[in-house]
Amino acid sequence: MELTGIVPPLITPLDSDGGIDTRSLSRLVEYLLAGGVHGLFVLGSSGEAASLDAEERTSVVRTVTATAAGRVPVLVGVIDTSLRRIFTYLDMAKRLGASAVVALPTYYYQTNQAEIIEFFRAIAHRSPLPLVAYNLPQMVGVSIEPDTVAQLAREGIIGAIKDSSPDLSRTRETLLATRDVPHFSVLTGLEMVVDLAVAMGVAGAVPGLANVAPRHYVETFELARAGQMDRARVIQEQLTTLFAITRQGRAAQSYSAVALSGFKTVMQRTGFL
């Protein structure tokens, strides 16, 4: 499966009791599809996967795959520190109709590149679905190095990577390291430089802010891919201004809490949650 385009990492709406708000989640899926997105990614960082139990994760995946009904690929995060639990999530994703699964390197305990390779091999050998790697060094504590990505891609272990490293030069190195691998996709997770990343050669983007403004990100992607960089830059700058909602909150809150609450507040006030 070759991934391209805008693939929003969905937020996970919760009800007043802290349970999964499946009705709002279905509305969000329809809103994103109406905005022209090319895929959906559930149970990532924006989806608060690390805070959800197995039953809640299953509810999210069931709701999104049923609502999307095959109109776009659905990627499911299998983020965990335990391979045994990851294997159960793989089976769940397959059973509920997901298109691919997405995994981080194991976190909490620091790993080296050789261990990262073995970790992804173990997941891929057990997975009934294509595997996408997720590079998020600012949260995991270790980066998936470009040479590691290239090795995993050449072995057929991963078919794509979401690169959320804040260093765009590292994304370029990953593009160069994998450019000889047929049908391998590098996607950026950086909301504020989608235009530049597409011009650099990424196949798409996974921007959290696309929960709020999917059509604008689709337009930015399509314009940049067509080489209309001046027009793409105008929209990207508007999105960069909008991204300020991720910095509006109580001083005592962490950035992650403020960012997610910003997305959810906008979605709530516009009637989607």
Backbone as CSV, one residue per row, in Angstrom:
resi,resn,N_x,N_y,N_z,CA_x,CA_y,CA_z,C_x,C_y,C_z
1,MET,0.838,-1.187,0.000,0.000,0.000,0.000,0.877,1.244,0.000
2,GLU,0.745,2.086,-0.998,1.533,3.308,-1.097,0.713,4.465,-0.549
3,LEU,1.191,5.100,0.517,0.463,6.181,1.161,0.837,7.516,0.550
4,THR,-0.166,8.313,0.221,0.061,9.664,-0.281,-1.026,10.582,0.260
5,GLY,-0.737,11.880,0.242,-1.755,12.868,0.567,-1.832,13.218,2.039
6,ILE,-2.962,13.780,2.411,-3.199,14.234,3.779,-3.917,13.143,4.563
7,VAL,-3.289,12.713,5.646,-3.826,11.634,6.484,-3.909,12.161,7.919
8,PRO,-5.021,12.780,8.304,-5.099,13.366,9.645,-4.977,12.315,10.747
9,PRO,-4.247,12.638,11.812,-4.232,11.781,12.998,-5.406,12.191,13.888
10,LEU,-6.451,11.404,13.894,-7.701,11.823,14.522,-7.559,12.008,16.031
11,ILE,-8.188,13.077,16.536,-8.366,13.196,17.970,-9.402,12.162,18.406
12,THR,-9.429,11.850,19.680,-10.399,10.895,20.218,-11.383,11.641,21.113
13,PRO,-12.604,11.887,20.642,-13.593,12.589,21.473,-13.996,11.728,22.673
14,LEU,-14.113,12.366,23.822,-14.537,11.681,25.040,-15.820,12.315,25.563
15,ASP,-16.672,11.504,26.184,-17.893,12.048,26.770,-17.611,12.551,28.185
16,SER,-18.645,13.039,28.855,-18.456,13.656,30.171,-17.968,12.669,31.224
17,ASP,-18.160,11.382,30.972,-17.690,10.352,31.904,-16.305,9.816,31.539
18,GLY,-15.713,10.363,30.475,-14.395,9.917,30.055,-14.397,8.740,29.111
19,GLY,-15.596,8.310,28.667,-15.683,7.223,27.701,-15.567,7.726,26.273
20,ILE,-15.427,6.821,25.323,-15.312,7.201,23.914,-16.658,7.725,23.413
21,ASP,-16.653,8.934,22.867,-17.862,9.538,22.292,-17.931,9.111,20.824
22,THR,-18.545,7.978,20.582,-18.532,7.400,19.236,-19.338,8.229,18.244
23,ARG,-20.398,8.890,18.692,-21.192,9.715,17.771,-20.370,10.895,17.266
24,SER,-19.668,11.551,18.162,-18.809,12.659,17.741,-17.671,12.169,16.861
25,LEU,-17.142,11.009,17.175,-16.062,10.449,16.365,-16.546,10.169,14.945
26,SER,-17.744,9.651,14.803,-18.304,9.414,13.466,-18.492,10.725,12.715
27,ARG,-18.970,11.756,13.414,-19.133,13.065,12.766,-17.786,13.616,12.317
28,LEU,-16.767,13.420,13.142,-15.429,13.882,12.769,-14.945,13.184,11.505
29,VAL,-15.156,11.886,11.416,-14.752,11.142,10.218,-15.439,11.710,8.985
30,GLU,-16.730,11.958,9.068,-17.464,12.492,7.919,-16.965,13.887,7.550
31,TYR,-16.654,14.695,8.548,-16.120,16.029,8.301,-14.784,15.956,7.566
32,LEU,-13.919,15.074,7.998,-12.613,14.938,7.354,-12.740,14.414,5.930
33,LEU,-13.618,13.455,5.727,-13.819,12.921,4.376,-14.403,13.987,3.459
34,ALA,-15.309,14.795,3.981,-15.862,15.889,3.175,-14.791,16.912,2.818
35,GLY,-13.754,17.004,3.651,-12.645,17.914,3.375,-11.652,17.373,2.368
36,GLY,-11.870,16.139,1.902,-11.041,15.590,0.839,-9.786,14.879,1.285
37,VAL,-9.695,14.498,2.557,-8.469,13.841,3.027,-8.282,12.500,2.328
38,HIS,-7.045,12.049,2.319,-6.688,10.848,1.564,-6.584,9.594,2.429
39,GLY,-6.688,9.751,3.731,-6.629,8.623,4.652,-6.923,9.104,6.055
40,LEU,-7.041,8.172,7.000,-7.312,8.483,8.400,-6.357,7.672,9.274
41,PHE,-5.801,8.319,10.300,-4.895,7.646,11.232,-5.478,7.757,12.631
42,VAL,-5.859,6.628,13.212,-6.425,6.634,14.559,-5.432,6.041,15.554
43,LEU,-5.601,6.445,16.812,-4.782,5.924,17.910,-3.306,6.287,17.769
44,GLY,-3.077,7.533,17.367,-1.731,8.078,17.395,-1.582,9.000,18.596
45,SER,-0.647,9.935,18.519,-0.447,10.877,19.621,-1.658,11.782,19.792
46,SER,-2.177,12.320,18.694,-3.367,13.170,18.766,-4.579,12.398,19.265
47,GLY,-4.585,11.094,19.040,-5.680,10.248,19.488,-5.533,9.743,20.904
48,GLU,-4.466,10.176,21.599,-4.241,9.825,23.007,-4.170,8.311,23.228
49,ALA,-3.590,7.608,22.271,-3.570,6.143,22.324,-2.933,5.606,23.600
50,ALA,-1.866,6.250,24.049,-1.157,5.735,25.219,-2.000,5.789,26.486
51,SER,-3.103,6.564,26.454,-3.973,6.687,27.620,-5.218,5.815,27.529
52,LEU,-5.382,5.070,26.442,-6.594,4.279,26.229,-6.328,2.800,26.482
53,ASP,-7.318,2.131,27.074,-7.181,0.693,27.282,-7.620,-0.067,26.031
54,ALA,-7.516,-1.374,26.067,-7.794,-2.193,24.884,-9.238,-2.044,24.420
55,GLU,-10.171,-1.990,25.353,-11.584,-1.855,24.984,-11.851,-0.514,24.323
56,GLU,-11.258,0.540,24.851,-11.436,1.867,24.266,-10.802,1.942,22.881
57,ARG,-9.633,1.369,22.722,-8.987,1.349,21.406,-9.864,0.608,20.395
58,THR,-10.423,-0.498,20.817,-11.296,-1.265,19.921,-12.507,-0.448,19.514
59,SER,-13.089,0.288,20.445,-14.247,1.129,20.145,-13.902,2.195,19.115
60,VAL,-12.733,2.806,19.270,-12.296,3.831,18.311,-12.140,3.234,16.917
61,VAL,-11.438,2.125,16.820,-11.187,1.520,15.509,-12.490,1.055,14.872
62,ARG,-13.348,0.430,15.645,-14.623,-0.043,15.106,-15.452,1.126,14.561
63,THR,-15.492,2.216,15.290,-16.282,3.376,14.874,-15.736,3.990,13.595
64,VAL,-14.426,4.161,13.537,-13.828,4.834,12.377,-13.900,3.964,11.128
65,THR,-13.590,2.701,11.235,-13.646,1.839,10.044,-15.075,1.681,9.548
66,ALA,-16.032,1.590,10.467,-17.431,1.459,10.049,-17.917,2.724,9.368
67,THR,-17.521,3.877,9.885,-17.960,5.144,9.294,-17.267,5.402,7.962
68,ALA,-15.970,5.149,7.903,-15.233,5.368,6.651,-15.693,4.413,5.564
69,ALA,-16.050,3.205,5.946,-16.640,2.216,5.032,-15.842,2.045,3.744
70,GLY,-14.515,2.023,3.874,-13.676,1.747,2.719,-13.422,2.918,1.796
71,ARG,-13.902,4.104,2.150,-13.718,5.250,1.251,-12.273,5.731,1.201
72,VAL,-11.545,5.584,2.289,-10.113,5.908,2.331,-9.429,4.873,3.218
73,PRO,-8.113,4.724,3.101,-7.404,3.816,4.011,-7.500,4.298,5.458
74,VAL,-7.621,3.357,6.376,-7.609,3.660,7.809,-6.368,3.024,8.427
75,LEU,-5.505,3.856,9.009,-4.296,3.399,9.680,-4.559,3.361,11.181
76,VAL,-4.127,2.303,11.832,-4.384,2.121,13.261,-3.066,2.068,14.028
77,GLY,-2.923,2.948,15.009,-1.751,2.915,15.854,-1.766,1.722,16.791
78,VAL,-0.650,1.019,16.861,-0.497,-0.110,17.792,0.623,0.251,18.772
79,ILE,0.449,1.373,19.413,1.489,1.976,20.237,1.469,1.365,21.629
80,ASP,2.559,0.742,22.014,2.649,0.116,23.329,4.101,-0.266,23.586
81,THR,4.405,-0.571,24.838,5.748,-1.035,25.192,5.850,-2.551,25.197
82,SER,4.710,-3.239,25.078,4.677,-4.700,25.151,4.370,-5.306,23.790
83,LEU,5.251,-6.152,23.298,4.984,-6.827,22.029,3.727,-7.690,22.119
84,ARG,3.512,-8.313,23.249,2.334,-9.179,23.388,1.046,-8.374,23.216
85,ARG,0.996,-7.192,23.835,-0.196,-6.353,23.663,-0.281,-5.833,22.235
86,ILE,0.859,-5.471,21.654,0.856,-5.017,20.262,0.277,-6.094,19.357
87,PHE,0.634,-7.335,19.580,0.112,-8.424,18.748,-1.416,-8.513,18.844
88,THR,-1.978,-8.264,20.024,-3.447,-8.290,20.137,-4.062,-7.124,19.373
89,TYR,-3.378,-5.978,19.362,-3.889,-4.829,18.601,-3.806,-5.087,17.097
90,LEU,-2.783,-5.798,16.663,-2.679,-6.157,15.248,-3.892,-6.971,14.819
91,ASP,-4.241,-7.963,15.609,-5.382,-8.815,15.277,-6.681,-8.021,15.289
92,MET,-6.817,-7.130,16.270,-8.015,-6.296,16.348,-8.142,-5.398,15.122
93,ALA,-7.046,-4.768,14.716,-7.074,-3.879,13.558,-7.473,-4.630,12.294
94,LYS,-6.917,-5.812,12.112,-7.268,-6.634,10.948,-8.737,-7.021,10.982
95,ARG,-9.209,-7.467,12.134,-10.590,-7.935,12.266,-11.599,-6.825,11.963
96,LEU,-11.257,-5.589,12.315,-12.194,-4.482,12.153,-12.025,-3.737,10.836
97,GLY,-11.147,-4.211,9.962,-11.082,-3.662,8.616,-10.085,-2.555,8.386
98,ALA,-9.065,-2.447,9.228,-8.031,-1.440,9.011,-7.207,-1.768,7.773
99,SER,-6.547,-0.745,7.234,-5.723,-0.914,6.037,-4.257,-1.145,6.367
100,ALA,-3.798,-0.597,7.486,-2.394,-0.709,7.896,-2.301,-0.401,9.377
101,VAL,-1.160,-0.731,9.969,-0.915,-0.415,11.374,0.329,0.456,11.480
102,VAL,0.387,1.232,12.557,1.466,2.192,12.765,2.089,1.937,14.133
103,ALA,3.421,1.845,14.172,4.106,1.554,15.433,5.249,2.522,15.687
104,LEU,5.371,2.927,16.936,6.544,3.640,17.435,7.612,2.635,17.858
105,PRO,8.869,3.076,17.948,9.825,2.259,18.692,9.335,2.127,20.134
106,THR,9.709,1.059,20.796,9.296,0.933,22.187,9.851,2.108,23.001
107,TYR,9.054,2.598,23.912,9.455,3.769,24.683,9.604,3.409,26.166
108,TYR,9.964,4.361,26.972,10.317,4.250,28.390,11.741,3.707,28.516
109,TYR,11.980,2.466,28.119,13.348,1.951,28.092,14.009,2.376,26.782
110,GLN,15.175,2.996,26.880,15.859,3.486,25.697,16.417,2.325,24.871
111,THR,16.288,2.426,23.556,16.773,1.381,22.660,17.758,1.959,21.658
112,ASN,18.618,1.101,21.120,19.526,1.532,20.064,18.955,1.126,18.706
113,GLN,19.679,1.463,17.643,19.141,1.229,16.301,18.975,-0.260,15.996
114,ALA,19.905,-1.089,16.454,19.778,-2.532,16.219,18.536,-3.086,16.902
115,GLU,18.258,-2.597,18.096,17.068,-3.054,18.820,15.786,-2.554,18.167
116,ILE,15.826,-1.346,17.631,14.667,-0.826,16.903,14.372,-1.709,15.690
117,ILE,15.409,-2.094,14.973,15.224,-2.962,13.805,14.576,-4.280,14.222
118,GLU,15.070,-4.889,15.285,14.501,-6.165,15.736,13.063,-6.000,16.212
119,PHE,12.764,-4.883,16.842,11.409,-4.608,17.318,10.430,-4.535,16.147
120,PHE,10.800,-3.797,15.105,9.915,-3.680,13.944,9.829,-4.992,13.168
121,ARG,10.926,-5.734,13.123,10.864,-7.057,12.483,9.858,-7.958,13.199
122,ALA,9.891,-7.929,14.523,8.975,-8.777,15.297,7.519,-8.410,15.022
123,ILE,7.242,-7.118,14.934,5.869,-6.686,14.651,5.465,-7.088,13.241
124,ALA,6.342,-6.819,12.273,6.007,-7.109,10.872,5.782,-8.592,10.639
125,HIS,6.593,-9.429,11.264,6.468,-10.875,11.055,5.165,-11.421,11.638
126,ARG,4.595,-10.703,12.591,3.337,-11.122,13.206,2.128,-10.402,12.613
127,SER,2.366,-9.297,11.899,1.254,-8.448,11.463,0.568,-8.979,10.206
128,PRO,-0.772,-9.028,10.218,-1.514,-9.385,9.008,-1.743,-8.188,8.090
129,LEU,-1.247,-7.011,8.506,-1.447,-5.772,7.755,-0.104,-5.100,7.496
130,PRO,-0.025,-4.237,6.461,1.199,-3.474,6.231,1.554,-2.636,7.458
131,LEU,2.858,-2.445,7.661,3.359,-1.742,8.842,3.972,-0.402,8.452
132,VAL,3.582,0.628,9.185,4.121,1.977,9.025,4.902,2.322,10.288
133,ALA,6.106,2.839,10.131,6.897,3.283,11.280,6.534,4.722,11.625
134,TYR,6.681,5.043,12.893,6.347,6.380,13.392,7.565,6.901,14.139
135,ASN,8.170,7.963,13.620,9.354,8.554,14.244,8.942,9.771,15.052
136,LEU,9.046,9.683,16.364,8.631,10.763,17.261,9.659,10.898,18.392
137,PRO,10.880,11.307,18.039,11.967,11.270,19.024,11.737,12.164,20.227
138,GLN,10.995,13.260,20.051,10.782,14.171,21.166,9.916,13.561,22.267
139,MET,9.175,12.501,21.956,8.360,11.811,22.954,8.963,10.459,23.341
140,VAL,9.541,9.769,22.368,10.069,8.422,22.605,11.460,8.464,23.242
141,GLY,12.241,9.487,22.886,13.587,9.597,23.428,14.666,9.063,22.521
142,VAL,14.277,8.475,21.397,15.243,7.971,20.425,14.656,8.169,19.033
143,SER,15.504,8.492,18.074,15.068,8.693,16.695,15.322,7.436,15.872
144,ILE,14.439,7.177,14.924,14.698,6.124,13.939,15.588,6.755,12.875
145,GLU,16.839,6.385,12.857,17.799,7.032,11.970,17.508,6.695,10.506
146,PRO,17.876,7.612,9.580,17.606,7.371,8.159,18.123,6.029,7.651
147,ASP,19.319,5.624,8.060,19.848,4.331,7.612,19.010,3.171,8.148
148,THR,18.472,3.330,9.343,17.602,2.300,9.910,16.307,2.206,9.124
149,VAL,15.738,3.358,8.795,14.522,3.380,7.970,14.783,2.684,6.645
150,ALA,15.914,3.008,6.022,16.242,2.417,4.726,16.383,0.904,4.826
151,GLN,17.032,0.417,5.881,17.185,-1.033,6.040,15.831,-1.709,6.209
152,LEU,14.975,-1.150,7.054,13.644,-1.723,7.264,12.817,-1.677,5.983
153,ALA,12.966,-0.602,5.222,12.219,-0.479,3.968,12.700,-1.502,2.944
154,ARG,14.008,-1.669,2.814,14.551,-2.618,1.831,14.208,-4.061,2.188
155,GLU,14.089,-4.347,3.470,13.697,-5.693,3.895,12.201,-5.940,3.718
156,GLY,11.453,-4.886,3.413,10.008,-5.032,3.295,9.299,-5.065,4.634
157,ILE,9.994,-4.657,5.684,9.409,-4.648,7.028,8.394,-3.517,7.156
158,ILE,8.738,-2.342,6.653,7.827,-1.193,6.684,7.588,-0.686,5.267
159,GLY,6.390,-0.168,5.051,6.049,0.376,3.741,6.000,1.881,3.711
160,ALA,6.137,2.501,4.902,6.074,3.959,4.996,6.574,4.374,6.366
161,ILE,6.838,5.669,6.506,7.171,6.225,7.811,6.497,7.575,7.965
162,LYS,5.927,7.797,9.140,5.494,9.136,9.539,6.648,9.736,10.327
163,ASP,7.249,10.783,9.784,8.408,11.396,10.425,7.985,12.692,11.099
164,SER,7.875,12.652,12.424,7.509,13.841,13.190,8.715,14.464,13.879
165,SER,9.911,14.087,13.460,11.107,14.743,13.975,11.031,16.233,13.657
166,PRO,11.348,17.096,14.624,11.288,18.536,14.351,12.382,19.026,13.413
167,ASP,13.301,18.154,13.062,14.432,18.501,12.198,14.107,18.103,10.761
168,LEU,13.726,19.080,9.940,13.342,18.779,8.567,14.522,18.270,7.748
169,SER,15.738,18.620,8.142,16.901,18.099,7.420,17.012,16.589,7.594
170,ARG,16.549,16.076,8.744,16.556,14.630,8.953,15.535,13.953,8.035
171,THR,14.426,14.631,7.785,13.444,14.100,6.836,14.058,14.003,5.447
172,ARG,14.827,15.017,5.073,15.499,14.968,3.770,16.474,13.794,3.701
173,GLU,17.202,13.555,4.769,18.129,12.422,4.787,17.376,11.100,4.636
174,THR,16.210,11.001,5.249,15.403,9.784,5.120,14.907,9.620,3.692
175,LEU,14.499,10.713,3.069,14.084,10.657,1.662,15.228,10.163,0.782
176,LEU,16.415,10.692,1.004,17.565,10.281,0.197,17.923,8.818,0.448
177,ALA,17.823,8.389,1.697,18.204,7.016,2.043,17.246,5.980,1.475
178,THR,16.003,6.390,1.197,14.981,5.423,0.755,14.516,5.649,-0.676
179,ARG,15.162,6.539,-1.402,14.626,6.883,-2.716,14.736,5.745,-3.732
180,ASP,15.573,4.741,-3.431,15.686,3.606,-4.347,14.751,2.459,-3.964
181,VAL,13.900,2.667,-2.949,12.969,1.621,-2.508,11.620,1.866,-3.178
182,PRO,11.197,0.986,-4.083,9.939,1.224,-4.803,8.748,1.300,-3.857
183,HIS,7.890,2.278,-4.111,6.601,2.416,-3.423,6.725,2.690,-1.930
184,PHE,7.894,3.131,-1.482,8.034,3.489,-0.070,7.646,4.951,0.111
185,SER,6.867,5.230,1.165,6.344,6.578,1.389,6.925,7.197,2.652
186,VAL,7.417,8.424,2.518,7.803,9.228,3.673,6.759,10.326,3.832
187,LEU,6.149,10.397,5.013,5.156,11.422,5.303,5.649,12.274,6.464
188,THR,5.399,13.577,6.402,5.795,14.457,7.491,4.662,14.591,8.497
189,GLY,5.039,14.737,9.758,4.054,15.005,10.797,4.097,16.440,11.274
190,LEU,4.799,17.309,10.555,4.979,18.698,10.970,3.937,19.594,10.314
191,GLU,3.023,20.124,11.105,1.907,20.913,10.589,2.322,22.169,9.840
192,MET,3.412,22.809,10.285,3.714,24.154,9.811,4.617,24.211,8.588
193,VAL,5.059,23.062,8.083,5.954,23.070,6.922,5.518,22.050,5.874
194,VAL,4.235,21.794,5.773,3.759,20.806,4.802,4.128,21.225,3.387
195,ASP,4.003,22.518,3.083,4.342,22.985,1.737,5.803,22.700,1.410
196,LEU,6.694,23.009,2.339,8.124,22.788,2.105,8.456,21.303,2.035
197,ALA,7.828,20.515,2.900,8.106,19.077,2.910,7.665,18.416,1.614
198,VAL,6.509,18.823,1.094,6.032,18.259,-0.178,6.974,18.659,-1.308
199,ALA,7.408,19.914,-1.313,8.361,20.357,-2.334,9.665,19.572,-2.237
200,MET,10.011,19.148,-1.035,11.237,18.390,-0.797,11.109,16.948,-1.262
201,GLY,9.851,16.469,-1.364,9.653,15.126,-1.895,8.842,14.170,-1.058
202,VAL,8.307,14.612,0.100,7.497,13.680,0.889,6.224,13.329,0.129
203,ALA,5.686,12.156,0.436,4.486,11.676,-0.258,3.212,12.239,0.334
204,GLY,3.298,12.787,1.534,2.100,13.308,2.175,2.411,13.826,3.558
205,ALA,1.337,14.100,4.313,1.494,14.672,5.642,0.439,14.119,6.579
206,VAL,0.800,14.101,7.863,-0.098,13.611,8.915,-0.195,14.722,9.966
207,PRO,-0.873,15.824,9.651,-0.888,16.986,10.539,-2.076,16.967,11.501
208,GLY,-1.793,17.108,12.805,-2.871,17.115,13.783,-3.872,18.221,13.543
209,LEU,-3.405,19.371,13.061,-4.296,20.502,12.816,-5.296,20.222,11.699
210,ALA,-5.056,19.177,10.913,-6.020,18.807,9.864,-7.344,18.336,10.456
211,ASN,-7.378,17.995,11.748,-8.660,17.742,12.398,-9.560,18.966,12.304
212,VAL,-8.956,20.134,12.372,-9.690,21.396,12.359,-9.875,21.915,10.941
213,ALA,-8.830,21.835,10.119,-8.847,22.456,8.788,-8.397,21.465,7.721
214,PRO,-9.145,20.399,7.502,-8.698,19.384,6.536,-8.586,19.909,5.113
215,ARG,-9.569,20.683,4.682,-9.559,21.139,3.291,-8.360,22.037,3.014
216,HIS,-7.981,22.858,3.979,-6.830,23.737,3.784,-5.542,22.926,3.613
217,TYR,-5.420,21.851,4.367,-4.229,21.018,4.213,-4.238,20.266,2.885
218,VAL,-5.399,19.818,2.471,-5.494,19.155,1.167,-5.098,20.128,0.062
219,GLU,-5.561,21.366,0.151,-5.210,22.372,-0.858,-3.715,22.661,-0.837
220,THR,-3.148,22.794,0.349,-1.707,23.037,0.456,-0.919,21.909,-0.192
221,PHE,-1.303,20.678,0.111,-0.626,19.514,-0.461,-0.729,19.514,-1.980
222,GLU,-1.925,19.707,-2.499,-2.123,19.631,-3.946,-1.403,20.756,-4.679
223,LEU,-1.417,21.959,-4.107,-0.716,23.079,-4.742,0.795,22.861,-4.728
224,ALA,1.321,22.417,-3.595,2.768,22.187,-3.511,3.191,21.073,-4.454
225,ARG,2.399,20.027,-4.538,2.736,18.917,-5.437,2.703,19.368,-6.890
226,ALA,1.839,20.343,-7.201,1.750,20.861,-8.566,2.792,21.942,-8.848
227,GLY,3.628,22.255,-7.850,4.667,23.252,-8.043,4.208,24.683,-7.884
228,GLN,2.983,24.887,-7.410,2.456,26.238,-7.216,2.784,26.693,-5.787
229,MET,4.058,26.923,-5.549,4.539,27.139,-4.193,4.080,28.464,-3.591
230,ASP,3.930,29.496,-4.396,3.465,30.773,-3.848,2.059,30.639,-3.279
231,ARG,1.189,29.948,-4.000,-0.182,29.752,-3.521,-0.210,28.803,-2.333
232,ALA,0.619,27.780,-2.378,0.692,26.853,-1.246,1.183,27.572,0.007
233,ARG,2.153,28.467,-0.165,2.712,29.181,0.984,1.669,30.062,1.655
234,VAL,0.805,30.693,0.872,-0.234,31.556,1.448,-1.132,30.757,2.389
235,ILE,-1.571,29.586,1.943,-2.448,28.766,2.782,-1.674,28.216,3.969
236,GLN,-0.443,27.790,3.741,0.367,27.258,4.844,0.583,28.313,5.915
237,GLU,0.777,29.560,5.524,0.960,30.620,6.513,-0.321,30.858,7.308
238,GLN,-1.483,30.724,6.660,-2.747,30.822,7.384,-2.858,29.696,8.411
239,LEU,-2.459,28.504,8.010,-2.500,27.362,8.923,-1.516,27.538,10.079
240,THR,-0.369,28.126,9.793,0.613,28.373,10.844,0.059,29.343,11.879
241,THR,-0.665,30.361,11.412,-1.323,31.287,12.335,-2.378,30.565,13.165
242,LEU,-3.161,29.710,12.503,-4.195,28.950,13.206,-3.592,28.019,14.248
243,PHE,-2.373,27.553,14.003,-1.727,26.614,14.916,-1.498,27.223,16.295
244,ALA,-1.675,28.543,16.405,-1.532,29.203,17.707,-2.538,28.691,18.723
245,ILE,-3.622,28.029,18.267,-4.587,27.473,19.219,-3.936,26.417,20.105
246,THR,-2.821,25.865,19.660,-2.151,24.838,20.470,-1.327,25.449,21.595
247,ARG,-1.290,26.778,21.643,-0.525,27.443,22.702,-1.409,28.284,23.608
248,GLN,-2.728,28.134,23.485,-3.672,28.893,24.297,-4.219,27.999,25.402
249,GLY,-3.853,28.265,26.617,-4.333,27.437,27.723,-3.761,27.909,29.037
250,ARG,-4.045,27.189,30.085,-3.555,27.551,31.410,-2.052,27.314,31.495
251,ALA,-1.397,28.214,32.186,0.066,28.135,32.292,0.523,26.830,32.923
252,ALA,-0.334,26.249,33.766,0.048,25.017,34.454,-0.050,23.790,33.566
253,GLN,-0.667,23.921,32.378,-0.829,22.773,31.494,0.423,22.534,30.664
254,SER,0.677,21.274,30.358,1.765,20.928,29.455,1.395,21.305,28.029
255,TYR,2.416,21.358,27.153,2.130,21.665,25.745,1.189,20.641,25.138
256,SER,1.403,19.357,25.441,0.544,18.320,24.863,-0.904,18.522,25.270
257,ALA,-1.131,18.838,26.551,-2.496,19.050,27.023,-3.118,20.263,26.354
258,VAL,-2.357,21.342,26.229,-2.880,22.558,25.602,-3.193,22.318,24.130
259,ALA,-2.296,21.627,23.420,-2.510,21.374,21.993,-3.770,20.559,21.759
260,LEU,-3.922,19.463,22.491,-5.096,18.613,22.298,-6.371,19.321,22.712
261,SER,-6.325,20.072,23.813,-7.526,20.791,24.229,-7.868,21.890,23.236
262,GLY,-6.848,22.486,22.604,-7.107,23.485,21.572,-7.848,22.894,20.393
263,PHE,-7.366,21.748,19.896,-8.056,21.072,18.793,-9.491,20.744,19.185
264,LYS,-9.662,20.173,20.367,-10.992,19.715,20.775,-11.937,20.883,21.023
265,THR,-11.421,21.986,21.560,-12.275,23.151,21.799,-12.805,23.716,20.492
266,VAL,-11.931,23.844,19.501,-12.377,24.345,18.195,-13.411,23.411,17.591
267,MET,-13.157,22.110,17.634,-14.105,21.154,17.069,-15.440,21.191,17.804
268,GLN,-15.404,21.380,19.113,-16.639,21.446,19.890,-17.439,22.688,19.530
269,ARG,-16.767,23.815,19.410,-17.470,25.072,19.145,-17.973,25.169,17.716
270,THR,-17.409,24.367,16.848,-17.915,24.337,15.468,-18.944,23.231,15.271
271,GLY,-19.264,22.505,16.346,-20.377,21.565,16.305,-20.043,20.147,15.913
272,PHE,-18.761,19.810,15.849,-18.404,18.452,15.431,-18.200,17.512,16.611
273,LEU,-18.024,18.066,17.810,-17.880,17.237,19.006,-18.984,17.582,19.995
